[in-house]
PDB file of C-alpha atoms in Angstrom:
ATOM      1  CA  MET A   1     -18.441 -50.763-252.563  1.00  0.00           C
ATOM      2  CA  LYS A   2     -21.350 -48.346-252.140  1.00  0.00           C
ATOM      3  CA  ILE A   3     -20.990 -45.859-249.276  1.00  0.00           C
ATOM      4  CA  THR A   4     -23.563 -43.256-248.228  1.00  0.00           C
ATOM      5  CA  ILE A   5     -22.597 -40.340-246.005  1.00  0.00           C
ATOM      6  CA  GLY A   6     -25.470 -38.594-244.248  1.00  0.00           C
ATOM      7  CA  LEU A   7     -24.604 -34.968-243.516  1.00  0.00           C
ATOM      8  CA  PRO A   8     -27.148 -32.715-241.775  1.00  0.00           C
ATOM      9  CA  SER A   9     -26.271 -29.015-241.888  1.00  0.00           C
ATOM     10  CA  ARG A  10     -27.740 -25.725-240.697  1.00  0.00           C
ATOM     11  CA  ASN A  11     -26.345 -22.191-240.895  1.00  0.00           C
ATOM     12  CA  ARG A  12     -22.789 -23.362-241.631  1.00  0.00           C
ATOM     13  CA  PRO A  13     -22.431 -23.196-245.427  1.00  0.00           C
ATOM     14  CA  GLN A  14     -18.665 -22.678-245.283  1.00  0.00           C
ATOM     15  CA  GLY A  15     -18.254 -25.684-243.003  1.00  0.00           C
ATOM     16  CA  LEU A  16     -20.570 -27.812-245.143  1.00  0.00           C
ATOM     17  CA  LEU A  17     -18.620 -27.158-248.330  1.00  0.00           C
ATOM     18  CA  SER A  18     -15.302 -27.683-246.541  1.00  0.00           C
ATOM     19  CA  VAL A  19     -16.397 -31.058-245.145  1.00  0.00           C
ATOM     20  CA  LEU A  20     -17.727 -32.243-248.508  1.00  0.00           C
ATOM     21  CA  THR A  21     -14.511 -31.120-250.205  1.00  0.00           C
ATOM     22  CA  ALA A  22     -12.376 -32.872-247.579  1.00  0.00           C
ATOM     23  CA  PHE A  23     -14.230 -36.183-247.935  1.00  0.00           C
ATOM     24  CA  ASP A  24     -13.987 -35.999-251.719  1.00  0.00           C
ATOM     25  CA  ALA A  25     -10.312 -34.997-251.740  1.00  0.00           C
ATOM     26  CA  LEU A  26      -9.289 -37.806-249.383  1.00  0.00           C
ATOM     27  CA  ALA A  27     -11.288 -40.560-251.122  1.00  0.00           C
ATOM     28  CA  SER A  28      -9.468 -43.036-253.356  1.00  0.00           C
ATOM     29  CA  GLY A  29     -11.938 -42.994-256.240  1.00  0.00           C
ATOM     30  CA  LYS A  30     -12.289 -46.791-255.987  1.00  0.00           C
ATOM     31  CA  ASN A  31     -15.708 -46.820-254.340  1.00  0.00           C
ATOM     32  CA  GLN A  32     -19.117 -45.351-255.140  1.00  0.00           C
ATOM     33  CA  ILE A  33     -19.846 -42.608-252.616  1.00  0.00           C
ATOM     34  CA  THR A  34     -23.127 -40.736-252.180  1.00  0.00           C
ATOM     35  CA  TYR A  35     -23.282 -37.571-250.077  1.00  0.00           C
ATOM     36  CA  ALA A  36     -26.791 -37.153-248.647  1.00  0.00           C
ATOM     37  CA  VAL A  37     -26.962 -33.521-247.472  1.00  0.00           C
ATOM     38  CA  ILE A  38     -29.921 -32.714-245.201  1.00  0.00           C
ATOM     39  CA  LEU A  39     -30.942 -29.031-245.153  1.00  0.00           C
ATOM     40  CA  ASP A  40     -33.754 -26.983-243.584  1.00  0.00           C
ATOM     41  CA  ASP A  41     -36.173 -25.176-245.847  1.00  0.00           C
ATOM     42  CA  ASP A  42     -35.761 -21.985-243.769  1.00  0.00           C
ATOM     43  CA  ASP A  43     -31.944 -22.005-243.941  1.00  0.00           C
ATOM     44  CA  TYR A  44     -31.977 -19.525-246.802  1.00  0.00           C
ATOM     45  CA  VAL A  45     -28.271 -18.699-246.726  1.00  0.00           C
ATOM     46  CA  THR A  46     -27.148 -22.323-247.033  1.00  0.00           C
ATOM     47  CA  LEU A  47     -29.770 -23.099-249.686  1.00  0.00           C
ATOM     48  CA  ALA A  48     -28.629 -20.150-251.789  1.00  0.00           C
ATOM     49  CA  GLN A  49     -24.988 -21.111-251.391  1.00  0.00           C
ATOM     50  CA  PHE A  50     -25.748 -24.737-252.288  1.00  0.00           C
ATOM     51  CA  GLU A  51     -27.446 -23.636-255.504  1.00  0.00           C
ATOM     52  CA  ASP A  52     -24.385 -21.556-256.407  1.00  0.00           C
ATOM     53  CA  TRP A  53     -22.067 -24.526-255.730  1.00  0.00           C
ATOM     54  CA  GLU A  54     -24.207 -26.755-257.946  1.00  0.00           C
ATOM     55  CA  LYS A  55     -24.083 -24.241-260.797  1.00  0.00           C
ATOM     56  CA  ALA A  56     -20.316 -23.831-260.423  1.00  0.00           C
ATOM     57  CA  GLY A  57     -19.675 -27.587-260.265  1.00  0.00           C
ATOM     58  CA  MET A  58     -18.049 -27.273-256.843  1.00  0.00           C
ATOM     59  CA  LEU A  59     -19.765 -30.236-255.205  1.00  0.00           C
ATOM     60  CA  PRO A  60     -18.550 -33.855-255.279  1.00  0.00           C
ATOM     61  CA  LEU A  61     -20.258 -36.192-257.717  1.00  0.00           C
ATOM     62  CA  ASN A  62     -23.317 -37.935-256.270  1.00  0.00           C
ATOM     63  CA  THR A  63     -24.144 -35.133-253.852  1.00  0.00           C
ATOM     64  CA  VAL A  64     -27.880 -35.324-253.202  1.00  0.00           C
ATOM     65  CA  LYS A  65     -29.804 -32.542-251.443  1.00  0.00           C
ATOM     66  CA  PHE A  66     -32.730 -33.273-249.120  1.00  0.00           C
ATOM     67  CA  VAL A  67     -34.633 -30.145-248.050  1.00  0.00           C
ATOM     68  CA  GLY A  68     -37.428 -30.297-245.503  1.00  0.00           C
ATOM     69  CA  GLU A  69     -39.339 -28.552-242.761  1.00  0.00           C
ATOM     70  CA  ARG A  70     -38.123 -28.740-239.179  1.00  0.00           C
ATOM     71  CA  VAL A  71     -41.150 -30.767-238.121  1.00  0.00           C
ATOM     72  CA  LYS A  72     -39.117 -33.914-237.380  1.00  0.00           C
ATOM     73  CA  THR A  73     -35.989 -34.497-235.349  1.00  0.00           C
ATOM     74  CA  VAL A  74     -32.709 -34.299-237.237  1.00  0.00           C
ATOM     75  CA  ASN A  75     -32.282 -38.045-236.758  1.00  0.00           C
ATOM     76  CA  ALA A  76     -35.659 -38.761-238.374  1.00  0.00           C
ATOM     77  CA  ARG A  77     -34.746 -36.674-241.405  1.00  0.00           C
ATOM     78  CA  PHE A  78     -31.320 -38.338-241.493  1.00  0.00           C
ATOM     79  CA  ASN A  79     -33.063 -41.725-241.666  1.00  0.00           C
ATOM     80  CA  ASP A  80     -35.402 -40.521-244.424  1.00  0.00           C
ATOM     81  CA  ALA A  81     -32.478 -39.303-246.517  1.00  0.00           C
ATOM     82  CA  ILE A  82     -30.257 -42.365-246.311  1.00  0.00           C
ATOM     83  CA  ALA A  83     -33.244 -44.632-246.979  1.00  0.00           C
ATOM     84  CA  GLN A  84     -33.243 -43.087-250.464  1.00  0.00           C
ATOM     85  CA  CYS A  85     -29.491 -43.620-250.956  1.00  0.00           C
ATOM     86  CA  HIS A  86     -29.017 -47.381-250.679  1.00  0.00           C
ATOM     87  CA  ALA A  87     -25.482 -48.509-249.894  1.00  0.00           C
ATOM     88  CA  ASP A  88     -23.435 -51.272-248.310  1.00  0.00           C
ATOM     89  CA  THR A  89     -22.287 -48.952-245.527  1.00  0.00           C
ATOM     90  CA  TYR A  90     -23.707 -45.754-244.021  1.00  0.00           C
ATOM     91  CA  ILE A  91     -21.635 -43.048-242.324  1.00  0.00           C
ATOM     92  CA  GLN A  92     -22.798 -40.137-240.189  1.00  0.00           C
ATOM     93  CA  ALA A  93     -20.933 -36.846-240.673  1.00  0.00           C
ATOM     94  CA  CYS A  94     -21.297 -33.245-239.452  1.00  0.00           C
ATOM     95  CA  ASP A  95     -20.665 -29.830-240.982  1.00  0.00           C
ATOM     96  CA  ASP A  96     -18.018 -28.923-238.376  1.00  0.00           C
ATOM     97  CA  ALA A  97     -15.907 -32.110-238.311  1.00  0.00           C
ATOM     98  CA  PHE A  98     -13.356 -33.013-240.976  1.00  0.00           C
ATOM     99  CA  PRO A  99     -12.109 -36.422-242.119  1.00  0.00           C
ATOM    100  CA  LEU A 100      -8.356 -36.757-241.600  1.00  0.00           C
ATOM    101  CA  ALA A 101      -7.835 -40.221-243.094  1.00  0.00           C
ATOM    102  CA  PHE A 102      -6.300 -40.579-246.562  1.00  0.00           C
ATOM    103  CA  ASN A 103      -8.230 -43.162-248.626  1.00  0.00           C
ATOM    104  CA  TRP A 104     -10.886 -43.332-245.924  1.00  0.00           C
ATOM    105  CA  ASP A 105     -13.220 -45.147-248.306  1.00  0.00           C
ATOM    106  CA  VAL A 106     -10.699 -47.979-248.758  1.00  0.00           C
ATOM    107  CA  LEU A 107     -10.447 -48.295-244.977  1.00  0.00           C
ATOM    108  CA  THR A 108     -14.256 -48.313-244.809  1.00  0.00           C
ATOM    109  CA  ALA A 109     -14.423 -51.103-247.382  1.00  0.00           C
ATOM    110  CA  GLY A 110     -11.836 -53.043-245.376  1.00  0.00           C
ATOM    111  CA  ALA A 111     -14.020 -52.776-242.275  1.00  0.00           C
ATOM    112  CA  ALA A 112     -17.147 -53.944-244.091  1.00  0.00           C
ATOM    113  CA  GLN A 113     -17.385 -57.135-242.036  1.00  0.00           C
ATOM    114  CA  MET A 114     -18.030 -55.088-238.883  1.00  0.00           C
ATOM    115  CA  PRO A 115     -21.745 -54.594-238.081  1.00  0.00           C
ATOM    116  CA  ALA A 116     -21.110 -51.076-236.769  1.00  0.00           C
ATOM    117  CA  TYR A 117     -18.234 -48.951-235.503  1.00  0.00           C
ATOM    118  CA  SER A 118     -17.165 -45.346-235.050  1.00  0.00           C
ATOM    119  CA  TRP A 119     -14.618 -43.017-236.533  1.00  0.00           C
ATOM    120  CA  GLN A 120     -12.267 -41.681-233.882  1.00  0.00           C
ATOM    121  CA  GLU A 121     -12.988 -38.117-232.825  1.00  0.00           C
ATOM    122  CA  CYS A 122      -9.650 -36.493-232.028  1.00  0.00           C
ATOM    123  CA  ASN A 123     -11.217 -34.414-229.237  1.00  0.00           C
ATOM    124  CA  ASP A 124     -12.832 -37.466-227.605  1.00  0.00           C
ATOM    125  CA  PRO A 125     -10.906 -40.500-228.900  1.00  0.00           C
ATOM    126  CA  ALA A 126     -12.500 -43.214-226.752  1.00  0.00           C
ATOM    127  CA  ASN A 127     -16.103 -42.204-227.383  1.00  0.00           C
ATOM    128  CA  ALA A 128     -18.231 -43.495-230.287  1.00  0.00           C
ATOM    129  CA  THR A 129     -19.533 -40.280-231.835  1.00  0.00           C
ATOM    130  CA  TYR A 130     -19.162 -40.564-235.641  1.00  0.00           C
ATOM    131  CA  LEU A 131     -20.972 -43.794-236.299  1.00  0.00           C
ATOM    132  CA  VAL A 132     -20.926 -46.208-239.214  1.00  0.00           C
ATOM    133  CA  ILE A 133     -23.435 -49.025-239.713  1.00  0.00           C
ATOM    134  CA  SER A 134     -23.741 -51.802-242.258  1.00  0.00           C
ATOM    135  CA  ASP A 135     -26.701 -52.268-244.560  1.00  0.00           C
ATOM    136  CA  LYS A 136     -27.402 -55.534-242.734  1.00  0.00           C
ATOM    137  CA  TRP A 137     -27.803 -53.557-239.486  1.00  0.00           C
ATOM    138  CA  LEU A 138     -30.061 -51.047-241.245  1.00  0.00           C
ATOM    139  CA  GLN A 139     -32.234 -53.797-242.715  1.00  0.00           C
ATOM    140  CA  ALA A 140     -32.512 -55.546-239.340  1.00  0.00           C
ATOM    141  CA  THR A 141     -33.732 -52.448-237.489  1.00  0.00           C
ATOM    142  CA  GLY A 142     -35.281 -50.449-240.334  1.00  0.00           C
ATOM    143  CA  LYS A 143     -33.311 -47.332-239.472  1.00  0.00           C
ATOM    144  CA  PHE A 144     -29.927 -45.851-238.670  1.00  0.00           C
ATOM    145  CA  TYR A 145     -30.887 -43.749-235.645  1.00  0.00           C
ATOM    146  CA  PRO A 146     -33.725 -43.788-233.122  1.00  0.00           C
ATOM    147  CA  GLU A 147     -35.857 -40.771-233.933  1.00  0.00           C
ATOM    148  CA  TYR A 148     -36.889 -39.593-230.477  1.00  0.00           C
ATOM    149  CA  PHE A 149     -33.924 -37.518-229.394  1.00  0.00           C
ATOM    150  CA  PRO A 150     -32.997 -33.903-230.215  1.00  0.00           C
ATOM    151  CA  PHE A 151     -29.319 -34.474-229.344  1.00  0.00           C
ATOM    152  CA  TRP A 152     -26.645 -37.071-228.560  1.00  0.00           C
ATOM    153  CA  PHE A 153     -28.654 -39.832-226.876  1.00  0.00           C
ATOM    154  CA  ALA A 154     -29.019 -41.433-230.324  1.00  0.00           C
ATOM    155  CA  ASP A 155     -25.275 -42.220-230.397  1.00  0.00           C
ATOM    156  CA  THR A 156     -25.513 -43.756-226.943  1.00  0.00           C
ATOM    157  CA  TRP A 157     -28.488 -45.811-228.121  1.00  0.00           C
ATOM    158  CA  ILE A 158     -26.523 -47.435-230.936  1.00  0.00           C
ATOM    159  CA  ALA A 159     -23.532 -48.097-228.689  1.00  0.00           C
ATOM    160  CA  GLU A 160     -25.751 -49.896-226.161  1.00  0.00           C
ATOM    161  CA  VAL A 161     -27.541 -51.893-228.858  1.00  0.00           C
ATOM    162  CA  TYR A 162     -24.169 -53.052-230.171  1.00  0.00           C
ATOM    163  CA  THR A 163     -23.049 -54.136-226.683  1.00  0.00           C
ATOM    164  CA  LEU A 164     -26.292 -56.031-226.108  1.00  0.00           C
ATOM    165  CA  ALA A 165     -26.094 -57.749-229.504  1.00  0.00           C
ATOM    166  CA  PHE A 166     -22.429 -58.746-229.470  1.00  0.00           C
ATOM    167  CA  ALA A 167     -21.430 -58.722-225.758  1.00  0.00           C
ATOM    168  CA  LYS A 168     -18.629 -56.208-226.306  1.00  0.00           C
ATOM    169  CA  PRO A 169     -18.330 -52.442-226.759  1.00  0.00           C
ATOM    170  CA  ILE A 170     -18.667 -50.905-230.184  1.00  0.00           C
ATOM    171  CA  GLY A 171     -15.268 -50.368-231.791  1.00  0.00           C
ATOM    172  CA  VAL A 172     -13.584 -47.044-232.465  1.00  0.00           C
ATOM    173  CA  VAL A 173     -11.298 -47.271-235.515  1.00  0.00           C
ATOM    174  CA  ASN A 174      -8.249 -45.122-234.854  1.00  0.00           C
ATOM    175  CA  GLN A 175      -7.153 -45.178-238.509  1.00  0.00           C
ATOM    176  CA  LEU A 176     -10.356 -43.273-239.318  1.00  0.00           C
ATOM    177  CA  GLN A 177      -9.907 -39.967-237.538  1.00  0.00           C
ATOM    178  CA  MET A 178     -12.236 -36.987-237.488  1.00  0.00           C
ATOM    179  CA  GLY A 179     -11.019 -33.558-236.420  1.00  0.00           C
ATOM    180  CA  GLY A 180     -12.326 -30.055-235.894  1.00  0.00           C
ATOM    181  CA  LYS A 181     -13.078 -27.504-233.230  1.00  0.00           C
ATOM    182  CA  ARG A 182     -15.613 -29.045-230.914  1.00  0.00           C
ATOM    183  CA  GLY A 183     -18.610 -26.803-230.344  1.00  0.00           C
ATOM    184  CA  SER A 184     -21.479 -26.968-227.906  1.00  0.00           C
ATOM    185  CA  THR A 185     -24.274 -29.499-228.379  1.00  0.00           C
ATOM    186  CA  GLN A 186     -27.086 -28.002-230.449  1.00  0.00           C
ATOM    187  CA  GLY A 187     -30.638 -28.817-229.402  1.00  0.00           C
ATOM    188  CA  MET A 188     -29.767 -29.776-225.811  1.00  0.00           C
ATOM    189  CA  ARG A 189     -32.700 -29.170-223.467  1.00  0.00           C
ATOM    190  CA  ASP A 190     -34.624 -30.939-220.698  1.00  0.00           C
ATOM    191  CA  LEU A 191     -31.636 -33.131-219.929  1.00  0.00           C
ATOM    192  CA  ALA A 192     -33.180 -34.826-216.872  1.00  0.00           C
ATOM    193  CA  PHE A 193     -36.259 -35.790-218.895  1.00  0.00           C
ATOM    194  CA  TRP A 194     -34.182 -37.332-221.677  1.00  0.00           C
ATOM    195  CA  PHE A 195     -32.104 -39.356-219.206  1.00  0.00           C
ATOM    196  CA  ASP A 196     -35.322 -40.796-217.771  1.00  0.00           C
ATOM    197  CA  PHE A 197     -36.763 -41.363-221.239  1.00  0.00           C
ATOM    198  CA  PHE A 198     -33.612 -43.146-222.369  1.00  0.00           C
ATOM    199  CA  ALA A 199     -33.795 -45.478-219.355  1.00  0.00           C
ATOM    200  CA  ALA A 200     -37.486 -46.155-219.984  1.00  0.00           C
ATOM    201  CA  THR A 201     -36.872 -47.237-223.593  1.00  0.00           C
ATOM    202  CA  ARG A 202     -34.323 -49.965-222.826  1.00  0.00           C
ATOM    203  CA  THR A 203     -36.740 -52.690-223.906  1.00  0.00           C
ATOM    204  CA  GLU A 204     -36.650 -51.187-227.424  1.00  0.00           C
ATOM    205  CA  ARG A 205     -32.860 -51.437-227.485  1.00  0.00           C
ATOM    206  CA  ILE A 206     -33.032 -55.052-226.351  1.00  0.00           C
ATOM    207  CA  LYS A 207     -35.483 -55.759-229.183  1.00  0.00           C
ATOM    208  CA  GLU A 208     -33.175 -54.104-231.738  1.00  0.00           C
ATOM    209  CA  ALA A 209     -30.163 -55.989-230.385  1.00  0.00           C
ATOM    210  CA  THR A 210     -32.060 -59.260-230.757  1.00  0.00           C
ATOM    211  CA  GLN A 211     -32.909 -58.431-234.372  1.00  0.00           C
ATOM    212  CA  ILE A 212     -29.306 -57.483-235.184  1.00  0.00           C
ATOM    213  CA  ALA A 213     -27.823 -60.523-233.468  1.00  0.00           C
ATOM    214  CA  LYS A 214     -30.205 -62.757-235.426  1.00  0.00           C
ATOM    215  CA  ALA A 215     -29.206 -61.068-238.691  1.00  0.00           C
ATOM    216  CA  TYR A 216     -25.575 -61.919-237.924  1.00  0.00           C
ATOM    217  CA  GLY A 217     -26.319 -65.515-236.972  1.00  0.00           C
ATOM    218  CA  PHE A 218     -26.390 -65.146-233.175  1.00  0.00           C
ATOM    219  CA  SER A 219     -29.117 -65.647-230.608  1.00  0.00           C
ATOM    220  CA  LEU A 220     -29.682 -63.770-227.331  1.00  0.00           C
ATOM    221  CA  ASN A 221     -31.856 -66.594-225.920  1.00  0.00           C
TER     222      ASN A 221
END
């Protein structure tokens, strides 16, 4: 099975390397994994460290670096990166959260029939925060994340689309746990505006849900 992990990172080189090492160390070696690392072109410390890791052979195989300007939202750059790393399943990761599941890739392959789901965040176990989508979902919508939001509304978007498409909440897989010290939300601003904007874009989520349901042989009519 082909698995792509999208991993945006900024100003946390130690965390980035630790997360990549943890994913690689806990993988079974039975699946083809690509690590799509998204970096900012003005994050000079991380870029320099990354170059040193490459020279020293410290990175997992199939680690691909995507460096760009901060002229798009993180979610837009995430979408651009994984679009170049085709897989059967796509996973979102962070540079301050660590996989805790041994043979996580085998568990991911076993859950391949699910359109989308979430790893379980130990600090917030009932909430869908570390999302996984299938290639069928990606092909139906043309993207992993909506690209409007500077912070966590994108997770909420996917959770609502799933509920609209399949008439049940998105699943949280408790065998796939993610741990780490939870920090504050980066990029949070104008919260009242984004709540209103999220409400105003519900027709887009209904459209996406219709496309996904159709891809899986269901109809919302």
